[in-house]
Amino acid sequence: MQLQNQDFFFDRAVTYTSRTISRLAKKGAEGNGYELPPVYFVAVLGFQLDKANDAKHYYSAKIADQFDQEILYEKLSYKMLILLNFNKSKTELSTIMDQWMYLMKHLNEIDELPSYLDKRIFSRIFISESVV
């Protein structure tokens, strides 16, 4: 989670994923196969990535060919949620992603599970303090 504006945020994201991939690579003869597990970079941001596109609240990126958009490497994904740009009201939440975005943006205002959130998914977030 990154709340303050971060210059060169994408450089930082690439650095973090590169370090992770480097640590996952097996060394020596064991690494000859060099198959890596999938790596996901998930960022929840409290600032705009692109000031010209202030309506976009979700980015999903992979390494792709710039001409035909063919995905070249399926195992590396970048997911970025821009809370500042998410402006749906609770009556407009039509997907689970909308519900997650709304909850993350408004969690400081919500004390118990609201009826507009899917109870199967979100009920564990609002467990009573006496149970814990």
Coordinates of C-alpha atoms in Angstrom, one line a residue:
M1 CA 0.0 0.0 0.0
Q2 CA 1.4 3.4 -1.0
L3 CA -0.6 6.4 0.1
Q4 CA 1.7 9.3 -0.8
N5 CA 2.7 10.1 -4.4
Q6 CA 5.7 8.2 -5.5
D7 CA 7.8 9.5 -8.4
F8 CA 8.9 6.7 -10.7
F9 CA 6.4 4.3 -9.2
F10 CA 6.7 1.9 -12.1
D11 CA 10.5 1.8 -11.7
R12 CA 9.9 0.8 -8.1
A13 CA 7.4 -1.9 -9.1
V14 CA 9.9 -3.4 -11.6
T15 CA 12.7 -3.3 -9.0
Y16 CA 10.5 -5.2 -6.4
T17 CA 9.4 -7.9 -8.9
S18 CA 13.0 -8.2 -10.2
R19 CA 14.3 -8.9 -6.7
T20 CA 11.5 -11.4 -6.1
I21 CA 12.2 -13.3 -9.3
S22 CA 15.9 -13.3 -8.6
R23 CA 15.4 -14.8 -5.2
L24 CA 13.1 -17.5 -6.6
A25 CA 15.5 -18.6 -9.2
K26 CA 17.3 -21.9 -8.2
K27 CA 21.1 -21.8 -8.3
G28 CA 23.6 -24.3 -9.7
A29 CA 22.6 -27.5 -11.6
E30 CA 19.2 -27.4 -9.9
G31 CA 18.4 -24.1 -11.7
N32 CA 19.0 -25.6 -15.2
G33 CA 15.3 -26.1 -15.7
Y34 CA 14.8 -22.5 -14.6
E35 CA 11.0 -22.7 -14.3
L36 CA 9.7 -19.9 -12.1
P37 CA 6.4 -19.7 -10.2
P38 CA 4.0 -16.9 -11.1
V39 CA 4.8 -13.5 -9.6
Y40 CA 2.1 -10.9 -8.9
F41 CA 2.8 -7.3 -7.9
V42 CA -0.3 -5.9 -6.2
A43 CA -0.4 -2.2 -5.3
V44 CA -3.1 -0.3 -3.5
L45 CA -2.4 3.3 -4.1
G46 CA -3.8 6.5 -2.6
F47 CA -2.6 8.7 -5.4
Q48 CA -3.2 9.0 -9.2
L49 CA -0.7 7.2 -11.5
D50 CA -1.9 9.1 -14.5
K51 CA -3.3 12.6 -13.9
A52 CA -4.7 12.7 -17.4
N53 CA -6.7 9.5 -16.7
D54 CA -8.3 10.3 -13.4
A55 CA -11.3 7.9 -14.0
K56 CA -9.2 4.8 -14.2
H57 CA -9.1 3.0 -10.9
Y58 CA -7.7 -0.5 -11.9
Y59 CA -4.6 -1.3 -13.9
S60 CA -3.7 -4.9 -14.9
A61 CA -0.4 -5.3 -16.8
K62 CA 1.7 -8.1 -18.3
I63 CA 4.6 -8.2 -20.6
A64 CA 3.2 -8.0 -24.1
D65 CA 4.3 -7.4 -27.7
Q66 CA 3.7 -3.8 -28.5
F67 CA 2.4 -4.5 -32.1
D68 CA -0.1 -7.3 -31.6
Q69 CA -0.5 -7.2 -27.8
E70 CA 0.4 -10.9 -27.6
I71 CA 1.2 -11.8 -23.9
L72 CA 4.9 -12.9 -24.0
Y73 CA 5.2 -14.0 -20.4
E74 CA 2.1 -15.2 -18.5
K75 CA 3.8 -15.5 -15.1
L76 CA 4.4 -11.9 -14.3
S77 CA 1.5 -9.6 -13.5
Y78 CA 1.1 -6.1 -12.1
K79 CA -2.2 -5.2 -10.5
M80 CA -2.7 -1.6 -9.3
L81 CA -5.8 -0.3 -7.5
I82 CA -6.1 3.5 -7.4
L83 CA -8.4 4.3 -4.5
L84 CA -8.4 8.0 -5.2
N85 CA -10.0 7.4 -8.6
F86 CA -12.7 5.0 -7.3
N87 CA -15.8 7.1 -7.0
K88 CA -18.7 4.6 -7.1
S89 CA -21.4 5.0 -4.4
K90 CA -22.5 1.9 -2.4
T91 CA -25.6 1.6 -4.6
E92 CA -23.4 1.4 -7.7
L93 CA -21.3 -1.6 -6.6
S94 CA -22.0 -4.2 -9.3
T95 CA -19.0 -6.5 -9.0
I96 CA -16.8 -8.1 -6.3
M97 CA -14.0 -5.8 -7.4
D98 CA -16.2 -2.8 -6.9
Q99 CA -17.0 -4.1 -3.4
W100 CA -13.3 -4.6 -2.5
M101 CA -12.4 -1.1 -3.9
Y102 CA -15.2 0.5 -1.9
L103 CA -14.3 -1.3 1.3
M104 CA -10.6 -0.4 1.0
K105 CA -11.5 3.2 0.3
H106 CA -14.1 3.5 3.1
L107 CA -12.9 1.0 5.7
N108 CA -12.2 3.8 8.3
E109 CA -15.9 4.7 8.1
I110 CA -17.4 1.2 8.4
D111 CA -17.8 -0.6 11.8
E112 CA -19.9 -3.6 10.8
L113 CA -20.6 -5.6 7.7
P114 CA -22.9 -3.5 5.5
S115 CA -25.7 -5.2 3.6
Y116 CA -24.3 -4.1 0.3
L117 CA -21.2 -6.2 0.7
D118 CA -21.2 -10.0 -0.1
K119 CA -21.5 -11.7 3.2
R120 CA -19.7 -14.9 2.1
I121 CA -16.5 -12.9 1.2
F122 CA -16.5 -10.0 3.6
S123 CA -17.9 -11.4 6.9
R124 CA -14.5 -12.4 8.3
I125 CA -13.3 -8.8 8.1
F126 CA -15.9 -7.7 10.6
I127 CA -15.5 -10.3 13.3
S128 CA -16.4 -8.9 16.7
E129 CA -13.5 -7.9 19.0
S130 CA -14.9 -10.2 21.7
V131 CA -14.5 -13.2 19.5
V132 CA -10.8 -12.5 18.7

